[in-house]
């Protein structure tokens, strides 16, 4: 595998020298170049490397705008910003500009190496057969957790697939309640606390067996333990899960941070869940804009419309035109069947086999589980073949 090409850019000679020296001592890093310039020259860089590290006051002085424009021309590049500005406003601006990591000043070597390691999965082809599907809510109450958990059950029960479900809603995750009345004996925080023990057997022992072939790793029972979960932990867990399961389904939740971006980076598909009302559509548009700014190709983003009503004032075409993203699947509104499923902790495909919601979930599962030999098309092409 080729090594990562890195360019360090700063207006400060001392900062430039310090960061370059740290990187040159890392054997896993390839060519390291140093460039002293101001924000105005930043977007004029002709040979954009794999990773661009920007430091020395540039981000606060017009550098983020230059990075955003540079990102549009070089969507495969990864940007790291080193800054003493760690305010939420600045972090949001950086994220919208397509910056992958914002590190504090001064930056220790370990922090820099870890940051480069976290963005590596996005830059290399994944050889494992398992597919990672990331579900995220455009707005609270979208039904993303219901859809993700019930899809996992259909994939396992109807298609015989091995499915791992990871509840990454760290503060208030309750995914297990949608498909079982079991109480989790372990959870994601426990696995992260003992990450040195991570292997396939340890991961499976921490998961709940919902059905044959369907295992679920619950969110931390105590929200205070959310801080035990780090991006590098999620990367390691997803790698192990992907190597041992046909599908890894991640309920990302609504927050976008270093932890939640990790499954989005590694995902084969990202499924934002939306409903056809103006508040949902407004948030869906914002989310899609963020995904674009982070460099995710829209070929791996498929909107799922939940609670579709045929007589609604807003159409799917209106949604696609406003959000600038394609709808992968629409799930009809069937409130009574869904409410019964949630209240009883029973998968809807088992409780209400003839429900239109069950039919839609089965269609999604059929598309995901289809083999290339049968369809003759690529995996992503098949995903968007059914709407």
XYZ file of C-alpha atoms in Angstrom:
387
model
C 0.000 0.000 0.000
C 1.408 3.432 -0.940
C 2.327 5.803 1.840
C 0.487 9.043 2.552
C 1.776 12.247 0.930
C 1.513 15.208 3.293
C 2.056 18.949 2.871
C 2.300 21.228 5.891
C 1.275 24.850 5.289
C 1.865 27.683 7.754
C 2.709 31.356 7.850
C 4.788 30.725 10.986
C 8.305 29.381 10.343
C 8.625 27.809 13.791
C 5.270 25.992 13.607
C 6.107 24.800 10.112
C 9.403 23.342 11.288
C 7.927 21.678 14.382
C 5.108 19.867 12.573
C 7.337 18.827 9.677
C 9.881 17.372 12.107
C 7.154 15.341 13.858
C 5.926 13.868 10.584
C 9.372 13.064 9.208
C 9.911 10.766 12.200
C 6.886 8.646 11.267
C 7.822 5.668 9.077
C 4.215 5.152 7.977
C 4.177 8.574 6.325
C 5.575 9.075 2.849
C 6.748 12.349 1.364
C 6.426 15.383 3.652
C 6.591 18.857 2.104
C 6.622 22.226 3.863
C 5.122 25.402 2.420
C 5.261 28.823 4.057
C 2.514 31.092 2.744
C -0.535 33.131 3.669
C -4.243 32.420 3.286
C -4.398 34.092 -0.130
C -1.863 31.646 -1.575
C -3.448 28.605 0.030
C -6.035 27.857 -2.638
C -3.453 28.345 -5.364
C -1.617 25.155 -4.385
C -1.308 23.175 -7.613
C -0.106 19.781 -6.374
C -2.561 18.952 -3.597
C -1.300 16.008 -1.504
C -3.219 13.212 0.207
C -3.275 15.207 3.452
C -2.935 18.979 3.834
C -2.115 20.290 7.322
C -2.801 23.999 7.834
C -1.368 25.900 10.801
C -0.091 29.242 11.990
C -3.183 31.452 12.063
C -4.210 30.762 8.474
C -7.574 29.160 9.341
C -8.712 32.225 11.287
C -7.580 34.684 8.615
C -9.455 33.574 5.530
C -7.861 30.150 5.337
C -11.096 28.227 5.839
C -12.678 29.905 2.837
C -9.597 29.056 0.784
C -9.741 25.452 1.983
C -13.399 25.193 0.991
C -12.585 26.305 -2.550
C -9.564 24.005 -2.670
C -11.790 21.168 -1.513
C -14.171 21.659 -4.427
C -11.322 21.099 -6.871
C -9.714 18.259 -4.887
C -12.483 16.217 -3.216
C -10.147 13.304 -2.414
C -7.762 15.379 -0.297
C -8.040 15.378 3.503
C -7.531 18.589 5.490
C -6.252 18.898 9.059
C -6.261 22.261 10.843
C -4.023 23.041 13.813
C -5.396 25.986 15.764
C -5.748 27.358 19.276
C -9.326 28.317 18.399
C -11.477 25.429 19.641
C -14.811 27.247 19.935
C -17.948 25.462 18.680
C -18.462 28.207 16.090
C -14.996 27.724 14.625
C -15.277 23.929 14.653
C -18.583 24.170 12.754
C -17.061 26.523 10.187
C -14.119 24.163 9.761
C -16.419 21.179 9.274
C -18.423 23.028 6.638
C -15.176 23.855 4.832
C -14.418 20.132 4.588
C -11.808 19.939 7.367
C -11.543 16.416 8.786
C -9.687 17.157 12.030
C -9.109 20.273 14.153
C -6.177 19.813 16.540
C -5.178 22.170 19.377
C -2.007 24.245 19.508
C 0.619 23.144 20.440
C 0.118 19.750 18.830
C 1.872 16.729 20.270
C 3.190 14.107 17.896
C 0.745 11.476 19.155
C -2.257 13.705 18.391
C -1.059 14.329 14.869
C -0.304 10.666 14.173
C -3.715 9.630 15.533
C -5.484 12.194 13.355
C -3.741 10.960 10.215
C -4.589 7.399 11.211
C -8.281 8.255 11.607
C -8.630 9.627 8.105
C -6.731 6.747 6.497
C -9.781 4.410 6.134
C -11.427 6.890 3.782
C -8.365 6.974 1.551
C -7.766 3.278 1.026
C -9.854 0.624 -0.633
C -11.461 -1.787 1.738
C -10.798 -5.416 0.829
C -13.275 -7.022 3.201
C -16.606 -8.286 1.900
C -18.741 -6.914 4.738
C -20.759 -3.768 3.988
C -21.139 -0.893 6.427
C -24.482 0.946 6.339
C -24.749 4.168 8.345
C -28.205 5.451 9.314
C -28.622 8.998 10.547
C -31.617 11.138 11.471
C -32.158 14.381 9.632
C -34.222 15.484 12.633
C -35.331 13.952 15.909
C -38.243 11.557 15.529
C -37.472 10.617 11.932
C -37.682 6.889 12.626
C -34.069 6.111 11.717
C -33.528 3.717 14.629
C -36.761 1.846 13.900
C -35.836 1.431 10.232
C -32.224 0.435 10.923
C -33.029 -2.180 13.565
C -35.900 -3.715 11.622
C -33.861 -3.802 8.415
C -31.125 -5.648 10.307
C -33.673 -8.232 11.456
C -35.011 -8.758 7.910
C -31.506 -9.190 6.494
C -30.737 -11.858 9.085
C -34.111 -13.629 9.217
C -35.109 -13.538 5.552
C -31.749 -13.615 3.800
C -29.613 -15.587 6.238
C -27.054 -12.791 6.475
C -24.799 -12.218 9.464
C -25.632 -8.721 10.673
C -23.920 -6.627 13.337
C -25.814 -3.604 14.644
C -23.918 -0.878 16.519
C -25.880 1.731 18.466
C -23.759 4.877 18.289
C -26.359 7.175 19.815
C -24.085 7.614 22.805
C -26.255 9.706 25.126
C -29.698 8.181 24.692
C -29.333 5.083 22.533
C -32.185 2.598 22.881
C -31.970 0.597 19.652
C -32.300 -2.784 21.368
C -35.789 -1.894 22.640
C -37.117 -1.859 19.063
C -36.466 -5.557 18.461
C -36.188 -7.291 21.847
C -37.160 -7.105 25.500
C -33.724 -8.349 26.557
C -31.513 -6.148 28.722
C -27.959 -5.795 27.370
C -25.323 -7.422 29.576
C -22.606 -5.253 28.025
C -22.401 -2.185 25.807
C -20.224 -0.100 23.531
C -18.524 1.780 26.368
C -17.444 -1.481 28.010
C -15.879 -2.646 24.756
C -14.042 0.666 24.383
C -12.777 0.505 27.963
C -11.216 -2.862 27.127
C -10.276 -2.103 23.533
C -6.938 -3.914 24.001
C -8.929 -7.173 24.144
C -10.777 -6.534 20.900
C -11.122 -9.451 18.544
C -14.069 -11.226 16.910
C -14.808 -13.371 19.966
C -14.653 -10.481 22.428
C -16.876 -8.301 20.245
C -19.496 -11.024 19.865
C -19.474 -11.724 23.607
C -20.373 -8.071 24.248
C -23.316 -8.138 21.825
C -26.913 -9.219 22.265
C -28.156 -12.011 20.018
C -31.459 -10.643 18.751
C -31.990 -13.507 16.291
C -29.775 -16.117 14.666
C -27.154 -14.135 12.761
C -28.279 -10.769 14.181
C -26.116 -9.365 16.988
C -26.501 -5.901 18.520
C -23.957 -3.835 20.431
C -25.921 -1.518 22.701
C -25.136 2.138 23.372
C -23.621 3.004 26.776
C -26.199 2.426 29.502
C -24.848 5.408 31.435
C -24.609 8.543 29.229
C -21.631 9.639 31.344
C -19.636 6.801 29.781
C -20.031 8.300 26.314
C -16.644 9.943 26.839
C -15.056 6.471 26.935
C -15.894 6.050 23.244
C -13.300 7.503 20.877
C -13.023 7.644 17.101
C -10.099 5.219 16.992
C -12.145 2.739 19.042
C -15.001 2.892 16.545
C -12.585 2.385 13.667
C -11.180 -0.764 15.289
C -14.636 -2.127 16.153
C -15.938 -1.540 12.625
C -12.929 -3.264 11.099
C -13.450 -6.361 13.246
C -17.212 -6.345 12.624
C -16.844 -5.915 8.870
C -14.422 -8.841 8.706
C -16.882 -11.141 10.492
C -20.341 -10.033 9.319
C -22.031 -9.591 5.963
C -23.537 -6.271 7.047
C -22.605 -3.808 9.765
C -25.450 -1.386 10.442
C -24.603 1.704 12.491
C -27.200 3.980 14.068
C -25.141 7.171 14.021
C -27.626 9.436 15.776
C -27.803 13.146 14.966
C -24.530 14.609 16.262
C -21.595 15.090 13.904
C -18.249 14.825 15.657
C -15.054 12.816 15.461
C -16.771 9.687 16.729
C -19.808 9.793 14.442
C -17.744 10.763 11.394
C -15.751 7.536 11.657
C -18.596 5.240 10.523
C -19.574 7.788 7.872
C -16.005 7.657 6.542
C -16.004 3.872 6.414
C -19.599 3.391 5.252
C -20.470 1.876 1.901
C -23.810 3.683 2.106
C -25.143 6.556 4.218
C -28.903 6.622 4.732
C -30.282 9.924 6.100
C -33.894 9.359 7.201
C -36.365 12.171 6.526
C -40.085 12.853 6.543
C -41.928 15.043 4.044
C -42.507 18.070 6.252
C -40.718 21.407 6.020
C -38.712 21.116 9.279
C -37.371 17.714 8.208
C -36.576 18.914 4.689
C -34.729 21.960 5.993
C -32.541 19.765 8.226
C -32.048 17.230 5.419
C -30.731 19.987 3.163
C -28.281 21.099 5.852
C -27.105 17.554 6.435
C -26.542 16.891 2.736
C -24.563 20.125 2.456
C -22.351 19.019 5.346
C -21.824 15.578 3.789
C -20.821 17.238 0.528
C -18.432 19.605 2.296
C -16.802 16.624 3.993
C -16.111 15.080 0.617
C -18.575 12.193 0.640
C -19.679 11.301 -2.888
C -23.421 11.526 -3.345
C -23.341 8.070 -4.930
C -23.108 6.644 -1.435
C -25.858 8.825 0.062
C -29.455 7.637 -0.290
C -32.349 9.395 1.407
C -35.000 7.225 3.031
C -38.397 8.875 3.285
C -40.348 7.606 6.291
C -44.116 7.813 6.945
C -44.916 8.652 3.330
C -48.521 9.708 2.700
C -49.593 9.661 -0.933
C -51.949 12.581 -0.382
C -49.261 14.769 1.199
C -48.665 18.308 -0.015
C -44.918 17.728 -0.558
C -43.789 15.146 -3.104
C -40.639 13.062 -3.322
C -39.668 15.100 -6.382
C -39.971 18.297 -4.315
C -37.673 16.772 -1.682
C -35.029 15.669 -4.185
C -35.041 19.042 -5.916
C -34.746 20.980 -2.650
C -32.172 18.779 -0.920
C -30.186 17.972 -4.077
C -30.024 14.265 -3.242
C -31.748 11.153 -4.502
C -34.367 9.213 -2.542
C -33.396 5.565 -2.253
C -36.650 4.274 -0.747
C -39.940 5.586 0.608
C -41.607 3.778 3.500
C -45.385 4.233 3.752
C -47.121 5.504 6.850
C -48.595 2.663 8.917
C -48.803 4.134 12.383
C -50.713 1.390 14.163
C -48.443 -1.448 13.015
C -45.291 0.529 13.788
C -46.571 1.590 17.223
C -47.445 -2.011 18.076
C -43.984 -3.150 16.986
C -42.211 -0.500 19.064
C -44.397 -0.987 22.151
C -43.922 -4.767 22.125
C -40.255 -4.753 21.149
C -41.070 -7.065 18.241
C -39.656 -6.699 14.711
C -42.460 -5.474 12.504
C -41.714 -8.119 9.862
C -42.587 -10.788 12.420
C -45.482 -8.977 14.058
C -47.190 -7.566 10.939
C -46.013 -9.552 7.933
C -48.451 -7.888 5.523
C -47.812 -4.314 6.625
C -46.689 -1.920 3.858
C -43.779 -1.015 6.134
C -42.698 -4.663 6.195
C -42.977 -4.797 2.404
C -40.758 -1.707 2.029
C -38.156 -3.076 4.445
C -38.083 -6.371 2.550
C -37.515 -4.494 -0.719
C -34.563 -2.655 0.818
C -33.139 -5.917 2.163
C -33.638 -7.650 -1.188
C -31.658 -4.926 -2.943
C -28.868 -4.934 -0.374
C -28.572 -8.715 -0.292
C -28.632 -9.188 -4.074
C -25.486 -10.777 -5.488
C -23.535 -9.270 -8.405
C -23.808 -12.535 -10.340
C -27.604 -12.304 -10.389
C -27.941 -8.656 -11.223
C -24.894 -8.074 -13.390
C -24.595 -4.576 -11.906
C -22.367 -2.962 -9.328
C -23.464 -2.874 -5.701
C -24.142 0.860 -5.640
C -26.024 0.725 -8.935
C -28.383 -1.907 -7.560
C -29.092 0.190 -4.500
C -30.609 2.966 -6.545
C -32.447 0.682 -8.947
C -35.510 0.414 -6.666
C -37.368 3.484 -5.448
